[in-house]
Amino acid sequence: MKRTISAALLSAVALFGTVPAMAAEPSGTVYLLVPNVTTNRWAKFDIPNMTEAMKKYAPGIELQVLNANDDMQQQVSQAESALASGALGIILVSVDPPRSASILAKAEADGVPVVTYAHDPGPGPVSYHVSVPFSDIGEAQGKYLSEHLPEHRPVRLAYMLGDPKFAFYGEQMKGFDKYLKPLIDNGTVEIVCQADALLYLAANAQKNMEQCLTKTNNEVDGAVVMNDDTGGGVIAALSAQDMVGKVKVYGGYDATLEGVQRVLLGWQAADMAPPYKGMADAAVQLIVSKIKGEEAPEGVVNGTWPNNFTEGGVPARLEPNVFITPETVQASVIDAGLFTKEELCGGIGKDAEFCKN
């Protein structure tokens, strides 16, 4: 092999008088735009996993994180600054996807690739999208709820939902409806309250649940939530009425530390999470391939995602969701590297039966 390479080099020298330069690895900055760092997943999982992946696939590229503090206008300004500073690429987790069109258009005009991540891709030119199948989340949680209903009939459920501006909301509701609508129609389940928590903020969910408890005179058997942040808001409202554990929380997503602890304590029926490491790895591979002007690595793109802009949908990497129950915490949380047993058994988790063994 060495002789073959040497012969090729000698031929090149004979033809051109110089040894051809090897393609340089890219160097510069890719910007990761996140909506906030108060949502546990960004700082705990996504940012460190992407940082590690960037060192693996493109060590000459720095990953710089910009936090929008849940302010869409601030995120637009951050994107504009990143582009003005010569960004090689952007990985975008939009604060408000329908309003991210200006970021996408400006990036395309500047010839900068954008990979959207976790939240919906906005209505604009997107190179790739990385996420999970949202409808699977609602289906898995709806099925689990239908199989683990409280004994009271009808079961009085509070729908403490998220932000309808996100596709996550609509797709998750489709999954919920598949299993819960028949139970609502036959009288097994009654929805006593329904409210949306804009931006999936815990404070908004807490306020909604407080109003629900007032409206129903605390006559609620369970609350259905869409992620762990809103679940935490619901728990806070229940705590003020000494109803934690008496009113089961169903749903949940992101597998925050508190969310998994609530599952272990029996306050929350189950939880779910994306495979954080796999998502981060895919996002970095895709942005690096675009920067290099190459096709996506074989097998990374496995689907499409509609964004009301790209015909046929944005090429996407869809990772499978992980379902978490008390029985699967060891395999799906600890062995998967999300949290250690020591972390799970700290704080409120210390009282869980799991932590007494």
XYZ file of C-alpha atoms in Angstrom:
357
model
C 0.000 0.000 0.000
C 2.815 2.404 0.831
C 4.395 1.791 -2.542
C 1.091 2.468 -4.305
C 0.665 5.787 -2.523
C 4.274 6.742 -3.210
C 3.871 5.952 -6.886
C 0.768 8.096 -7.059
C 2.564 10.965 -5.393
C 5.549 10.648 -7.738
C 3.209 10.679 -10.723
C 1.545 13.817 -9.390
C 4.924 15.484 -8.953
C 5.915 14.528 -12.486
C 2.687 15.939 -13.901
C 2.245 19.053 -11.799
C 5.632 19.681 -10.238
C 4.159 19.709 -6.702
C 2.555 17.290 -4.297
C -1.218 17.906 -4.242
C -2.448 19.273 -0.905
C -4.716 17.047 1.140
C -8.184 18.480 1.824
C -7.989 20.480 5.045
C -10.303 19.617 7.894
C -12.789 22.435 8.552
C -12.042 24.890 11.314
C -14.217 27.619 12.747
C -17.400 27.779 14.799
C -20.744 26.015 14.719
C -23.383 27.711 16.847
C -25.871 25.710 18.890
C -28.902 27.909 19.565
C -30.971 26.618 22.495
C -34.204 28.138 23.815
C -33.057 28.114 27.446
C -30.862 26.266 29.901
C -33.528 25.928 32.572
C -34.996 22.915 30.768
C -32.858 20.144 32.193
C -32.057 18.328 28.973
C -30.111 21.076 27.204
C -27.403 21.569 29.825
C -27.417 18.028 31.193
C -27.487 16.015 27.972
C -27.662 17.773 24.610
C -24.901 20.358 25.004
C -22.253 18.021 26.488
C -23.145 15.217 24.064
C -22.843 17.530 21.057
C -19.587 18.953 22.373
C -18.189 15.435 22.664
C -19.450 14.482 19.200
C -17.902 17.583 17.621
C -14.502 16.675 19.061
C -14.934 13.238 17.517
C -16.094 14.216 14.023
C -14.542 17.666 13.529
C -11.936 18.533 16.169
C -11.117 21.769 14.371
C -14.625 23.114 14.883
C -15.675 24.825 18.101
C -19.269 24.387 19.267
C -20.505 27.627 20.797
C -23.797 27.634 22.709
C -26.182 30.600 22.653
C -29.055 30.665 25.165
C -32.146 32.668 24.172
C -33.790 32.664 27.624
C -37.111 31.688 25.986
C -37.114 34.944 24.005
C -37.658 34.443 20.270
C -36.463 37.906 19.328
C -33.284 37.332 21.295
C -32.748 34.075 19.418
C -33.200 35.846 16.080
C -30.601 38.429 17.137
C -28.231 35.677 18.256
C -28.568 33.929 14.908
C -27.874 37.154 13.045
C -24.764 37.767 15.165
C -23.573 34.201 14.603
C -23.957 34.578 10.847
C -22.222 37.959 10.870
C -19.285 36.436 12.748
C -18.740 33.808 10.054
C -20.561 30.773 11.429
C -19.782 27.541 9.593
C -23.176 26.153 10.542
C -26.077 26.420 12.983
C -27.825 23.750 15.024
C -31.157 25.319 15.930
C -33.541 24.452 18.750
C -36.131 27.124 18.125
C -37.886 28.987 20.919
C -40.947 29.312 18.684
C -40.602 27.285 15.457
C -43.269 29.094 13.389
C -41.323 32.329 13.958
C -37.923 30.946 12.967
C -38.400 31.532 9.228
C -36.237 34.665 9.262
C -33.316 32.758 10.805
C -33.570 30.046 8.168
C -33.864 32.497 5.275
C -30.897 34.574 6.449
C -28.747 31.467 6.913
C -29.561 30.252 3.413
C -28.758 33.674 1.958
C -25.366 33.518 3.690
C -24.737 29.959 2.508
C -24.729 28.586 6.057
C -26.327 25.165 6.671
C -28.889 24.746 9.454
C -29.751 21.508 11.219
C -32.880 21.834 13.341
C -33.023 19.775 16.491
C -35.667 18.408 18.887
C -38.204 21.207 18.319
C -39.986 21.458 14.970
C -38.120 22.731 11.932
C -39.581 26.111 11.066
C -41.088 27.075 7.709
C -37.902 27.689 5.790
C -34.834 26.089 4.197
C -33.458 23.447 6.569
C -30.639 21.069 5.668
C -31.622 18.305 8.086
C -33.830 17.745 11.110
C -33.065 15.526 14.126
C -35.843 14.454 16.460
C -38.028 11.579 17.647
C -41.468 10.434 16.392
C -43.790 12.666 18.424
C -46.960 10.616 17.922
C -45.222 7.593 19.445
C -44.894 9.528 22.700
C -48.624 10.154 23.040
C -49.451 6.598 21.991
C -47.092 5.021 24.513
C -48.274 7.278 27.339
C -51.948 6.940 26.365
C -51.700 3.153 26.247
C -49.962 3.036 29.623
C -52.592 5.323 31.152
C -55.461 3.238 29.749
C -53.920 0.168 31.387
C -53.248 1.867 34.752
C -56.389 3.866 35.467
C -57.341 4.890 39.008
C -60.248 2.909 40.469
C -62.697 5.832 40.692
C -65.354 5.892 37.942
C -65.554 7.960 35.978
C -61.849 8.716 36.174
C -61.641 12.495 36.512
C -58.670 13.636 34.469
C -57.174 17.086 34.113
C -55.554 17.664 30.733
C -52.642 19.923 31.674
C -51.106 20.217 28.238
C -48.264 22.124 26.579
C -47.973 24.743 23.857
C -50.141 24.158 20.762
C -47.734 26.153 18.575
C -45.392 23.153 18.620
C -45.945 20.079 16.427
C -45.007 18.061 19.521
C -48.388 19.070 20.985
C -50.596 18.032 18.074
C -48.791 14.774 17.403
C -48.792 13.841 21.076
C -52.523 14.549 21.292
C -53.130 12.151 18.395
C -51.444 9.456 20.442
C -53.409 10.315 23.588
C -56.686 10.329 21.653
C -56.082 6.889 20.182
C -56.374 5.323 23.632
C -58.278 7.866 25.714
C -61.035 9.035 23.365
C -62.828 5.645 23.441
C -62.708 5.774 27.255
C -64.070 9.314 27.236
C -66.832 8.345 24.814
C -67.966 5.376 26.928
C -67.911 7.354 30.176
C -64.944 5.613 31.791
C -62.958 8.863 31.725
C -64.166 12.427 32.213
C -61.972 15.398 31.317
C -62.746 17.856 34.107
C -60.219 20.528 33.058
C -58.113 21.285 30.024
C -55.507 24.021 29.681
C -52.339 24.791 27.740
C -49.008 25.805 29.277
C -47.430 28.190 26.785
C -43.749 27.470 26.052
C -44.154 24.381 28.263
C -43.234 26.509 31.260
C -43.688 24.935 34.687
C -45.089 28.181 36.102
C -47.853 28.203 33.498
C -48.696 24.560 34.192
C -48.781 25.219 37.935
C -51.196 28.111 37.474
C -53.416 25.987 35.231
C -53.529 23.150 37.755
C -54.273 25.516 40.631
C -57.236 26.870 38.688
C -58.387 23.335 37.922
C -58.289 22.306 41.572
C -60.293 25.390 42.504
C -62.836 24.726 39.760
C -63.325 21.067 40.745
C -63.014 21.549 44.506
C -59.968 19.238 44.348
C -62.025 16.420 42.824
C -59.416 15.198 40.359
C -58.082 11.643 40.052
C -55.225 12.236 37.649
C -53.469 14.825 35.513
C -52.140 14.268 32.000
C -49.031 16.285 31.121
C -46.799 16.518 28.068
C -43.318 16.825 29.537
C -41.505 16.772 32.853
C -41.301 20.543 33.223
C -45.076 20.929 33.042
C -45.367 17.833 35.223
C -43.288 19.628 37.839
C -45.658 22.585 37.711
C -48.628 20.279 38.264
C -46.858 18.606 41.195
C -46.232 22.028 42.760
C -49.955 22.812 42.587
C -50.838 19.423 44.074
C -48.280 19.878 46.838
C -49.964 23.075 47.995
C -53.147 21.043 48.526
C -51.384 18.035 50.110
C -52.438 15.922 47.121
C -49.075 14.690 45.831
C -49.283 10.934 45.344
C -53.056 11.017 45.744
C -53.520 12.452 42.255
C -51.399 10.525 39.772
C -49.551 12.419 37.062
C -49.581 10.714 33.664
C -47.420 11.537 30.686
C -44.076 13.223 31.002
C -41.142 13.552 28.659
C -37.427 14.482 28.715
C -36.544 12.301 31.740
C -35.437 15.109 34.020
C -33.932 14.040 37.326
C -37.067 15.153 39.176
C -39.283 13.438 36.609
C -37.585 10.071 37.034
C -37.589 10.510 40.816
C -41.345 11.126 40.685
C -41.733 7.858 38.781
C -39.760 6.007 41.461
C -41.886 7.600 44.187
C -45.138 6.684 42.442
C -46.204 10.302 41.950
C -45.839 10.051 38.172
C -46.947 6.903 36.372
C -44.130 6.768 33.811
C -41.685 8.910 31.893
C -40.100 8.952 28.469
C -36.916 10.273 26.947
C -35.202 10.602 23.624
C -31.879 8.792 23.229
C -29.915 11.970 23.886
C -26.527 10.678 22.840
C -27.811 9.277 19.549
C -29.617 12.505 18.675
C -26.605 14.681 19.454
C -24.291 12.409 17.497
C -26.565 12.505 14.444
C -26.930 16.295 14.547
C -23.176 16.807 14.606
C -22.538 14.293 11.826
C -25.126 16.016 9.643
C -23.915 19.587 10.182
C -20.288 18.536 9.616
C -21.178 16.737 6.384
C -22.916 19.885 5.087
C -19.944 22.056 6.034
C -17.670 19.700 4.117
C -20.019 19.704 1.135
C -20.592 15.974 1.466
C -23.673 13.775 1.473
C -25.039 12.678 4.836
C -23.175 9.669 6.228
C -24.777 6.432 5.122
C -27.647 5.345 7.346
C -27.915 8.560 9.354
C -30.934 9.973 7.501
C -33.862 7.612 7.968
C -36.980 9.709 7.351
C -38.465 13.099 6.568
C -40.220 15.789 8.595
C -42.858 18.194 7.216
C -42.188 21.898 7.690
C -44.633 23.571 5.278
C -41.732 24.664 3.117
C -39.605 21.804 1.829
C -41.406 19.674 -0.739
C -41.552 16.109 0.513
C -40.321 17.164 3.956
C -36.932 17.889 5.490
C -34.498 14.935 5.413
C -34.470 13.720 8.993
C -32.905 11.477 11.564
C -35.623 10.040 13.804
C -34.430 8.301 16.952
C -36.659 5.876 18.898
C -38.121 7.008 22.219
C -37.277 5.322 25.517
C -40.109 4.405 27.921
C -39.350 4.562 31.648
C -41.246 2.839 34.466
C -40.108 1.931 37.989
C -39.307 -1.553 36.692
C -37.095 -0.298 33.856
C -35.186 2.510 35.600
C -32.038 0.430 35.994
C -31.779 -0.371 32.288
C -33.337 2.720 30.710
C -31.857 5.363 33.005
C -28.866 4.153 35.013
C -27.346 1.703 32.530
C -28.069 4.183 29.711
C -25.972 6.791 31.503
C -28.698 9.376 32.107
C -28.335 9.443 35.891
C -26.510 7.424 38.517
C -28.329 5.682 41.328
C -26.738 8.176 43.699
C -28.273 11.056 41.749
C -31.686 9.396 41.616
C -31.596 8.664 45.326
C -30.703 12.194 46.364
C -33.228 14.881 47.268
C -36.825 13.701 47.023
C -35.645 10.376 45.596
C -34.261 9.166 48.920
C -37.716 8.020 50.003
C -38.279 5.794 46.958
C -38.382 2.054 47.614
C -35.817 1.647 44.825
C -33.334 3.622 46.921
C -33.773 1.546 50.056
C -32.311 -1.586 48.495
